[in-house]
Every structure is written in C-alpha cells, then in structure tokens.
Short mmCIF file of C-alpha atoms in Angstrom, two decimals:
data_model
loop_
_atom_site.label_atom_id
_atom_site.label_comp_id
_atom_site.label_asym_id
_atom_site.label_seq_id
_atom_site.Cartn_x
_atom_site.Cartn_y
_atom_site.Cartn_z
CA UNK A 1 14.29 18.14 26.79
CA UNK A 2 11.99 17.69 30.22
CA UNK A 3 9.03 15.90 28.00
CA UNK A 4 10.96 13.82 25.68
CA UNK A 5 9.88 10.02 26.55
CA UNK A 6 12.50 7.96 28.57
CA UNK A 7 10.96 4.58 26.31
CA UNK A 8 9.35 4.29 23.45
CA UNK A 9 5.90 2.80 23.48
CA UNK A 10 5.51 -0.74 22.73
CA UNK A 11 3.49 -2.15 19.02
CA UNK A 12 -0.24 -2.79 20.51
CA UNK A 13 -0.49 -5.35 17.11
CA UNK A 14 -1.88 -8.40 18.28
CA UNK A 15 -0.41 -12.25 17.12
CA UNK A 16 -1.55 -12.66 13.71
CA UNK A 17 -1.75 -16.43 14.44
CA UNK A 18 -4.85 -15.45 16.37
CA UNK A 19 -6.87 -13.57 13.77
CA UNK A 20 -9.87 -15.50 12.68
CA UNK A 21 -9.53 -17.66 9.69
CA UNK A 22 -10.97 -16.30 6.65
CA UNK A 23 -11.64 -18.03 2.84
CA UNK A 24 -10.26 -15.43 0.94
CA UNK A 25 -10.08 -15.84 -2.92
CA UNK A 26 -7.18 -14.29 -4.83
CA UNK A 27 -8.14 -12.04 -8.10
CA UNK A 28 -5.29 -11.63 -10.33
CA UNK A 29 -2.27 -13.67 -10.55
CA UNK A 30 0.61 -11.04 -10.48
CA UNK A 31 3.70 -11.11 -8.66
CA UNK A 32 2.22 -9.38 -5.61
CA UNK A 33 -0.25 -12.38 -5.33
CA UNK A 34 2.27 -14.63 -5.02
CA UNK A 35 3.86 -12.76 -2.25
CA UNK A 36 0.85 -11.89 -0.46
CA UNK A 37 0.21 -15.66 -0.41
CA UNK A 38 3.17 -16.78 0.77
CA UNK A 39 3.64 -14.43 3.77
CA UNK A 40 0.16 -14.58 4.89
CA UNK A 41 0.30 -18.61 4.68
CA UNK A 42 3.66 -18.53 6.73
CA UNK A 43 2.46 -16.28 9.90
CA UNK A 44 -1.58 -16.60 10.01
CA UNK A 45 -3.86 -18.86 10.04
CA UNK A 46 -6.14 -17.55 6.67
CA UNK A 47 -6.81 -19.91 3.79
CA UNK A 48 -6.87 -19.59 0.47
CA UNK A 49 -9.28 -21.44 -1.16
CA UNK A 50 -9.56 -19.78 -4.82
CA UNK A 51 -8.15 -17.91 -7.28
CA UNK A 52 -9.89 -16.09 -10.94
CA UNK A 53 -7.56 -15.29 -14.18
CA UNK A 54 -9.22 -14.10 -17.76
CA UNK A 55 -7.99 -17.40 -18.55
CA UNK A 56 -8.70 -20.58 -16.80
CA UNK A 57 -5.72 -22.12 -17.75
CA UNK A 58 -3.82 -19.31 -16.41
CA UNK A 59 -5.68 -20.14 -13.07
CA UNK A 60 -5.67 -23.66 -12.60
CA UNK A 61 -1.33 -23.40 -13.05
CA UNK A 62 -1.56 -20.63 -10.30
CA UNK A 63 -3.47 -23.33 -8.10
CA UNK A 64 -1.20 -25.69 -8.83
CA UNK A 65 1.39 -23.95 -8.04
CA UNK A 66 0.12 -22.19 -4.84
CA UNK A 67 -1.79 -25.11 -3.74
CA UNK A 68 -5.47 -23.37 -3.36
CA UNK A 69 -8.07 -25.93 -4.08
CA UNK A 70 -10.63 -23.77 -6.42
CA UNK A 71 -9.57 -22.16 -10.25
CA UNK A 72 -11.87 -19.52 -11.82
CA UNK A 73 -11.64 -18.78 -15.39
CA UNK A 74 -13.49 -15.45 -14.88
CA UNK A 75 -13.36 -12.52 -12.34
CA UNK A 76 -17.25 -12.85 -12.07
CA UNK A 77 -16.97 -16.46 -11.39
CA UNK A 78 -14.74 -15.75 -8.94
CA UNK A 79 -16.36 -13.51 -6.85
CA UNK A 80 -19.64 -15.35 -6.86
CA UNK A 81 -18.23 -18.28 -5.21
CA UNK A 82 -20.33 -18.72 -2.07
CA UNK A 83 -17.67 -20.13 0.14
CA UNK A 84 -15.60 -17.22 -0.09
CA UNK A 85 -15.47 -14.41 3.00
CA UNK A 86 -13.06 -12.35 1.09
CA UNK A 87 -11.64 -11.09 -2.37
CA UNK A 88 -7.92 -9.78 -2.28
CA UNK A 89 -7.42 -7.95 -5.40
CA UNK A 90 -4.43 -7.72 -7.36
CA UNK A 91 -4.57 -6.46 -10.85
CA UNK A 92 -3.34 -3.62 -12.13
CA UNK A 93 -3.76 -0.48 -11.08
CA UNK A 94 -5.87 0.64 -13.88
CA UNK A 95 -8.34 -2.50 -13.27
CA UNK A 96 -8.93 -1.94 -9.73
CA UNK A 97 -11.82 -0.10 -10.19
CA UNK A 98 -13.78 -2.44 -12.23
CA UNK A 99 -12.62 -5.07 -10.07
CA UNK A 100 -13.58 -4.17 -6.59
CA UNK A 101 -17.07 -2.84 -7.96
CA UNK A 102 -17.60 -6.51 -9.37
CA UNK A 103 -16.40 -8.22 -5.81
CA UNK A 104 -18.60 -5.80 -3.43
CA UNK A 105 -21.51 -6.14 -6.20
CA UNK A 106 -21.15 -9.93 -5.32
CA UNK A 107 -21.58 -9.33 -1.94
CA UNK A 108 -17.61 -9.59 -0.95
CA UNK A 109 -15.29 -7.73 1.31
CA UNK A 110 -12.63 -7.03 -0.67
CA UNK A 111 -8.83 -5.73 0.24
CA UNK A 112 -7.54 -4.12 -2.81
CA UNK A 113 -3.76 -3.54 -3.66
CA UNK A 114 -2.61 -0.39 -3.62
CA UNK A 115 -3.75 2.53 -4.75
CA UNK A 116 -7.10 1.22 -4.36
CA UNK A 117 -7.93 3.46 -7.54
CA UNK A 118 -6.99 5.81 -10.44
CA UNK A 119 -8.91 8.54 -8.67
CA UNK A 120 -10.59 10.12 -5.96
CA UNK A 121 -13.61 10.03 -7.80
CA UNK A 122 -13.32 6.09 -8.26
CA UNK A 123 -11.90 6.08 -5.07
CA UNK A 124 -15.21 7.47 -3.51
CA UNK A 125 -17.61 5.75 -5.65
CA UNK A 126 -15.54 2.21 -4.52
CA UNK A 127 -16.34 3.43 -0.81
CA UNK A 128 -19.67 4.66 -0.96
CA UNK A 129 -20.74 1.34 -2.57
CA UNK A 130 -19.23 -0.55 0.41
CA UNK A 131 -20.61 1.30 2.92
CA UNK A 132 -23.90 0.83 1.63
CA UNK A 133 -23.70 -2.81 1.38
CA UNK A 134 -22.13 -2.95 4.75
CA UNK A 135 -19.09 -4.77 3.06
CA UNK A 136 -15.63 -4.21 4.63
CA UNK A 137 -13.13 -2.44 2.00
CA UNK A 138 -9.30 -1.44 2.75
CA UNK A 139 -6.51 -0.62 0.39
CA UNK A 140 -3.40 -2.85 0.78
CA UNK A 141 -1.20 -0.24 1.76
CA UNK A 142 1.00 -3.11 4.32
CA UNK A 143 3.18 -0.58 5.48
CA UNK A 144 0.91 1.34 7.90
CA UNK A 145 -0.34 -2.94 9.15
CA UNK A 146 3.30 -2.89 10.22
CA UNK A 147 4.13 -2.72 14.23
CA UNK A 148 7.21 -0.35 13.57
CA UNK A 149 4.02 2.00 12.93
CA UNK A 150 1.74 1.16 15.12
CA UNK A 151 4.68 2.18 17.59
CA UNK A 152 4.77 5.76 15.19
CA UNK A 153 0.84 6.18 15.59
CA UNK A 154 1.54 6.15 18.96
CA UNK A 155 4.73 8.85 19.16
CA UNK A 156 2.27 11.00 16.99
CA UNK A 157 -0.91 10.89 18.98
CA UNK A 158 1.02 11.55 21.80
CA UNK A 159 2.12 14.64 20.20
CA UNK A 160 5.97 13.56 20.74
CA UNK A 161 7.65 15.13 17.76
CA UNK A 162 5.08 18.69 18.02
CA UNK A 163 4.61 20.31 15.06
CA UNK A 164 6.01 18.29 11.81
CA UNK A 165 7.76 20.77 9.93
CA UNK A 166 9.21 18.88 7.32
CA UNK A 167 8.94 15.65 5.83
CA UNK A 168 11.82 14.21 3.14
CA UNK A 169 11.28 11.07 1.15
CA UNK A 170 12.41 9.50 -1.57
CA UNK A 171 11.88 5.73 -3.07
CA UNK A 172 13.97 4.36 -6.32
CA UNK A 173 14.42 1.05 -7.98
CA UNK A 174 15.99 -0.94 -10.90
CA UNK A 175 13.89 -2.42 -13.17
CA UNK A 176 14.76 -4.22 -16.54
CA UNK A 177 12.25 -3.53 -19.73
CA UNK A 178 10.56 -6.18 -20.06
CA UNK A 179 8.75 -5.65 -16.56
CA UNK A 180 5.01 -4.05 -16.38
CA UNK A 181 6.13 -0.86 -15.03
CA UNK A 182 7.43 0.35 -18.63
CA UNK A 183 3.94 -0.62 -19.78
CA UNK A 184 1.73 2.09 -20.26
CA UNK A 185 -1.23 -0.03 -20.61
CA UNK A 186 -0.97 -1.05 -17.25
CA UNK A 187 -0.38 2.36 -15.58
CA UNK A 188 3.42 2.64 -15.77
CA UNK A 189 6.08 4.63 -14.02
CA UNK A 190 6.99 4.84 -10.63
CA UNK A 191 4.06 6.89 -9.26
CA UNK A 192 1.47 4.36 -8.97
CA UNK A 193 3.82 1.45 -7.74
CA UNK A 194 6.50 3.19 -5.70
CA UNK A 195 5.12 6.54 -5.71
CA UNK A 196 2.46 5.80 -3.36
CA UNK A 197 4.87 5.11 -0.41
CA UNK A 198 6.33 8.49 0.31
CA UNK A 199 3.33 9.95 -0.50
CA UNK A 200 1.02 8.11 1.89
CA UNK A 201 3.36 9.12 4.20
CA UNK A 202 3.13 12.84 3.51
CA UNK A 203 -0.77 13.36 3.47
CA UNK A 204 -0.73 10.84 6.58
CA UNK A 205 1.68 13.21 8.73
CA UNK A 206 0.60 16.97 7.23
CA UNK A 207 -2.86 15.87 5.54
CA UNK A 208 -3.42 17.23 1.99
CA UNK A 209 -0.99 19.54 0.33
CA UNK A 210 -1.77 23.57 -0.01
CA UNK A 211 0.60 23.91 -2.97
CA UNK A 212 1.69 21.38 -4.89
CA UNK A 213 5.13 21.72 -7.67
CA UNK A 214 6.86 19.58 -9.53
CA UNK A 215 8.99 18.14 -12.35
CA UNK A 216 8.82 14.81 -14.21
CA UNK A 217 11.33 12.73 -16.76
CA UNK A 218 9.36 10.85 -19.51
CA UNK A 219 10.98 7.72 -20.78
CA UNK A 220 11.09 6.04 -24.36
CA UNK A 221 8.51 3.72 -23.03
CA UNK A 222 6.08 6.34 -22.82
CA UNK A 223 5.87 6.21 -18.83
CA UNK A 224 7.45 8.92 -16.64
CA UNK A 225 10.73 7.64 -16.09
CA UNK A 226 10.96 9.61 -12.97
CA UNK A 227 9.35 12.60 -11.01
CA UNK A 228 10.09 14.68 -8.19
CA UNK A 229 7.80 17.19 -6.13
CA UNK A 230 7.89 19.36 -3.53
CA UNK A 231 4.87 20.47 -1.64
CA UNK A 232 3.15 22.64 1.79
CA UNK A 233 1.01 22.90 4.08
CA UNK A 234 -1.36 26.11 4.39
CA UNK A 235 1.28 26.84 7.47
CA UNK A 236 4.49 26.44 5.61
CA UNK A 237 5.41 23.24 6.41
CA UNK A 238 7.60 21.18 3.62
CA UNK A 239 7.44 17.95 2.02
CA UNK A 240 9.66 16.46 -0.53
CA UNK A 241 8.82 13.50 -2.84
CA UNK A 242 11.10 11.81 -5.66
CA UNK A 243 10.61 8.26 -7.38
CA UNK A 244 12.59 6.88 -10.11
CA UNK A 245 12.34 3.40 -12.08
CA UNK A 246 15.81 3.52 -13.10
CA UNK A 247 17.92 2.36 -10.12
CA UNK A 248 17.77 1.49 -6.17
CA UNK A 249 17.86 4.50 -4.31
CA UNK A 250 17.52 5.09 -0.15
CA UNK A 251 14.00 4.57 0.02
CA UNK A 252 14.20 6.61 3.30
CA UNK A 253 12.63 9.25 5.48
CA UNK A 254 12.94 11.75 7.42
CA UNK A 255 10.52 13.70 9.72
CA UNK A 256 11.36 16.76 11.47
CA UNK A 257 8.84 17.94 14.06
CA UNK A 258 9.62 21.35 16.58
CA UNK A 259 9.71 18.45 19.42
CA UNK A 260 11.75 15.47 18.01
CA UNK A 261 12.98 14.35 14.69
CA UNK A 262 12.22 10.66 13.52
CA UNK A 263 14.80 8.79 11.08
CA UNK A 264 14.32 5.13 9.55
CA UNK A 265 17.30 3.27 10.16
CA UNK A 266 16.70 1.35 6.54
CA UNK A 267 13.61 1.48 3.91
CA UNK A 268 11.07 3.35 5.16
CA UNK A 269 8.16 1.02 4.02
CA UNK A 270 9.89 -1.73 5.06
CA UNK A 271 10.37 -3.86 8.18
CA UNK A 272 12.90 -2.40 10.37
CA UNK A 273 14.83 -0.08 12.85
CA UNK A 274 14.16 4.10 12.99
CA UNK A 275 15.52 6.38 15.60
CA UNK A 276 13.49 9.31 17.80
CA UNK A 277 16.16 11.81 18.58
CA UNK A 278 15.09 14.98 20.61
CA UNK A 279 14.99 18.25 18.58
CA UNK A 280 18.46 19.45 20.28
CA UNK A 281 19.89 15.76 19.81
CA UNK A 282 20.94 14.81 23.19
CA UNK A 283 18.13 12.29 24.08
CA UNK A 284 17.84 9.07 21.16
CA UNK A 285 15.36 5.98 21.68
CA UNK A 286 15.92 3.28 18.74
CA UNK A 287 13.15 1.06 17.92
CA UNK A 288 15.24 -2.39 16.69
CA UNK A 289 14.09 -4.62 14.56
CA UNK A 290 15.53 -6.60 11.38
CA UNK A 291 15.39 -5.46 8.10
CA UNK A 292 13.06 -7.00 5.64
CA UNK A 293 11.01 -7.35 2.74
CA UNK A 294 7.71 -8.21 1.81
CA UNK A 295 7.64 -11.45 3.22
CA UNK A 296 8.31 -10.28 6.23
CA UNK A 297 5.19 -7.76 6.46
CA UNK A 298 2.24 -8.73 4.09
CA UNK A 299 0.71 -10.82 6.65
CA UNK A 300 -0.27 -7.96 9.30
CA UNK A 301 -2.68 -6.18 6.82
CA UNK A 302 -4.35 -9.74 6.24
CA UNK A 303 -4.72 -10.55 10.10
CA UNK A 304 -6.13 -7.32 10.95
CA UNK A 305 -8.95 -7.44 7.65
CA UNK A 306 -9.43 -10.72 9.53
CA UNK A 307 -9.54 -9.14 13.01
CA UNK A 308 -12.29 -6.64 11.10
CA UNK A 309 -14.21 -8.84 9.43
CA UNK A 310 -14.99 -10.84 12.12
CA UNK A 311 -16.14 -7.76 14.37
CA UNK A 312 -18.42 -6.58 11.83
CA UNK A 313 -16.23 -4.00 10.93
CA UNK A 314 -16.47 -1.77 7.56
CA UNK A 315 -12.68 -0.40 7.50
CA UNK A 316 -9.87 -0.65 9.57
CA UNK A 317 -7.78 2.11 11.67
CA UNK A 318 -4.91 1.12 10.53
CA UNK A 319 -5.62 2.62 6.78
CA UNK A 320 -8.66 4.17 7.25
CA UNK A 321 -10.74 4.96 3.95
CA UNK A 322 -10.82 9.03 4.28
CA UNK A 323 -6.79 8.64 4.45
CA UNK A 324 -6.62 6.37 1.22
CA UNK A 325 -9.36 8.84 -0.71
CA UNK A 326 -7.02 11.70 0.66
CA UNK A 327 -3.89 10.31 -0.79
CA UNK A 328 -5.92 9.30 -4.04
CA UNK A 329 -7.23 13.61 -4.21
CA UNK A 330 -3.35 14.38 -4.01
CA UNK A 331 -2.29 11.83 -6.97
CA UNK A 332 -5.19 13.50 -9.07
CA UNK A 333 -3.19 16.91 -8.20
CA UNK A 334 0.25 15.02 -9.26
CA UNK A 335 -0.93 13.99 -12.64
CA UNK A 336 -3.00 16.97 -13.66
CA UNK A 337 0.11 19.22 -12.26
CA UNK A 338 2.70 17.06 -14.14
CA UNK A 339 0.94 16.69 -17.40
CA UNK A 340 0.64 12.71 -16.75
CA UNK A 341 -1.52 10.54 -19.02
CA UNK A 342 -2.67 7.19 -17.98
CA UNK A 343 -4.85 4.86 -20.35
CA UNK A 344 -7.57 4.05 -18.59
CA UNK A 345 -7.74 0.27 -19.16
CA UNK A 346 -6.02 -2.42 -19.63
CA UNK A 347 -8.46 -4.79 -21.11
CA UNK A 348 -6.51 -5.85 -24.21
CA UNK A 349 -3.07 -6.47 -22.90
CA UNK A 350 -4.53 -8.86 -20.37
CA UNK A 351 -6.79 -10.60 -22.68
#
C-alpha cells in the first residue's frame, strides 16, 4: 500500500529523570501504593514525603517500610499538610470520590487511581471542582503515560490505520479469595480493576458506544465473577470486551482499521512490543520493546503530572479529563445494562 509508513514514528516522551521534583503525599496504603512508590522512586526524581491511613499505626509501618519521612493518621490530616505539591490517591474505588473532593478542597492536585470514580456524575463533579480551583486532576490510567502509546497517538493522528472498524479485547486474571476483588464492599469484580483497560481503549479509539449488549457471571462472593460485552458505533463499527477474575487470560488487542491493522505483541496495557501490518499484510513495522509489568511503567504518569504541574497545567494530554468522564458515562451504561450493584461505600470495612 503507496501510503503505508516505511518507519514508525519515534515516542516524543521526554526522560522522566528530568521532570521537576514534586512532594507528593500517598493516600491509602494498598498494594498499588506500594508499586507506584517503588517505580516512581527507581526512574524519577519525585519524593515522597507523606503518607495518611484511618489508622496511624497503619501509617507510620507504611513509612517505615517505604521510607517517607511524614505519617498521617487521617485523610484530612493528610491533605492539609502544607509541604505537600501533590496527593496520589489510592483507595478503593468506591472511596475515590470522597477522597479527591477532600484533597482538591485542601487546595491539592491530586492523581487518582483508576477509575477516578463510580460515575460520570462523580466523575464531573470531581472535575468541575478542580477546574475551579485551578488544581491539576488526572486519573492514573499508566497505560496511555506509556511511550509504546505515545508512538500509537501518533499512528492515529496521522490517520495510519483509516477508519477503525473493529476493536477486540479481552483482560483475565487469577485471584485467590481472600483478595479485595471478591469484596463487595470495596467494589468487586473485574470491571472496576481490570475492566477499565479494554474499555479505555474502546471509547479512546471509537469514542462512546451507540449500542451497548452484554452478559455477566455472578459469583458466590456476590461480585460478578465475569462479564463480557459487545458494543458499536452509530456507523457499525465493533468492539468486543470480556474480563474474568478467575484465571490469566491474553490480556490482548486487536485493532482493525480499513488502512492497517495494529496487534500487541504481549499485554496490551503493559510495557512491550505490537506490530502495524498493512490492511493487505505485505508491509509490517514492529515497535520492540521488553515485556513488563508495573514496575516498569508507573513512573511515566508521575513524571508527566510533574511535567504539568510545574507548567501550570490543569490536566494532561496524555489522559485528558473529557476521555476519563467518557469512559466513566460508558461504565454507568455497563452496570445499569448488566444489572450490577455496587455498595456505595466502604467506610466500615476500612475502619
């Protein structure tokens, strides 16, 4: 094909070592925390200087362990600690609401973990209350902080696959029953957690589904075990979704465009390889890169809030806010088309 590129572009991310150093305080002490920590600490220059439990105890053996000088045995406490530039929260889903409304009420920029809420009405409430304070906000969705996509963005803009047609996705894994997912006090089953990936990537490539169908497994728990949907455009165009907590599946994707098709050469979300193959297949450009996991990734989304907050910035390109309240207006149209229930707090089990 006469237009298909002879290289692919190169990842415009800049060195994370030279993002401004921020004092960033850490709300919740999760398992997300801890890797968010360690990866950031590893390839940037950011500090953390504090952390806030429910329980100060709690918080002064995450400092110890983590080595960040301040403990806060409150959330309020927490994010009305003058030296800090920046709250990352990490509670669960259900909590992120209350908890970014405390932070930017304090004054904060916050980066919240992903989904940054339950709703698109949260969702919008979160980012109107930002922007009025002039406070930077961004959900912590790392993927899209990644240079694999920054190369993508470009392939896109450029108009290099044409029209997406269809977009297949799928992301599984094995959890035992002891672990939070299976909780339904804390939002449980895969949706929220693992959920979020393929569909980010959906309403990113063909913007908010037209129709919308699906079917869901409930588990003893009383979270969906699993779910799978299908959905279109206003033009046609397909999308599948499925996400299961009940063992590791691809995690891949695949996006077909009239132009060029673009496969991931491992987990999608992840760092690592994906090949653009011309719509007839006889031109293939591989982007190559090693496979990894979180550690290898979490740190781009914290250099570029730094990059932002240092400009003056109130969002960042890379996941802007009308793309995360898009994805959170399609989750709403998951759970009221699959008959999901989520409690809306979970005050009591983390008590």
């Amino acid at each position: 094909m006469t237009d298909f590129p002879q290289t692919l572009p190169a990842s415009r991310i800049p060195d994370p070592m030279a993002a401004p150093a921020l004092r960033w305080g850490v709300l919740g002490t999760g398992w997300i925390a801890e890797q968010f920590i360690a990866s950031t600490r590893a390839h940037t220059r950011q500090i953390f200087a504090a952390v806030g439990s429910r329980s100060l105890d709690k918080a002064q053996d995450f400092a110890s362990r983590w080595e960040i000088e301040t403990a806060h045995g409150s959330y309020t406490s927490l994010v009305n600690d003058p030296s800090l530039d920046v709250i990352y929260v990490a509670s669960p889903h259900n909590l992120h609401f209350e908890h970014v409304m405390l932070a930017l009420g304090a004054g904060k920029h916050v980066l919240v973990e992903k989904p940054m809420a339950m709703s698109q009405s949260q969702g919008r409430q979160m980012a109107e209350l930002a922007q009025r304070k002039g406070l930077f906000l961004a959900e912590a969705l790392w993927t899209y902080f990644l240079p694999k996509f920054d190369v993508i963005d470009q392939l896109l803009a450029a108009g290099t696959l044409g029209e997406i047609k269809s977009v297949q996705t799928d992301y599984g894994e094995y959890f035992t029953r002891d672990h939070r997912i299976f909780n339904p006090a804390l939002a449980g089953g895969p949706l929220m957690d693992l959920g979020t990936y393929p569909l980010s990537l959906i309403t990113r490539l063909m913007g908010a589904p037209a129709t919308l169908v699906g079917q869901k497994q409930m588990d003893e728990s009383g979270v969906h075990g699993q779910l799978s949907l299908m959905m279109a455009d206003h033009a046609g165009n397909q999308a599948t979704l499925s996400t299961s907590l009940y063992g590791f599946t691809p995690t891949n994707a695949v996006i077909v465009g009239t132009k060029a098709t673009l496969r991931f050469g491992s987990e999608f979300n992840l760092p690592g390889p994906f090949t653009l193959a011309s719509a007839d297949g006889a031109s293939v450009l591989t982007w190559d890169e090693p496979r990894g996991r979180h550690f290898e990734g979490l740190f781009y989304e914290a250099a570029e809030v730094a990059r932002c907050i240092a400009a003056g910035q109130s969002e960042t390109p890379k996941r802007p806010l009308d793309t995360s309240l898009m994805m959170l207006g399609t989750l709403d149209r998951v759970i009221a088309t699959l008959g999901l229930e989520y409690l809306a707090t979970a005050e009591e089990v983390m008590s």
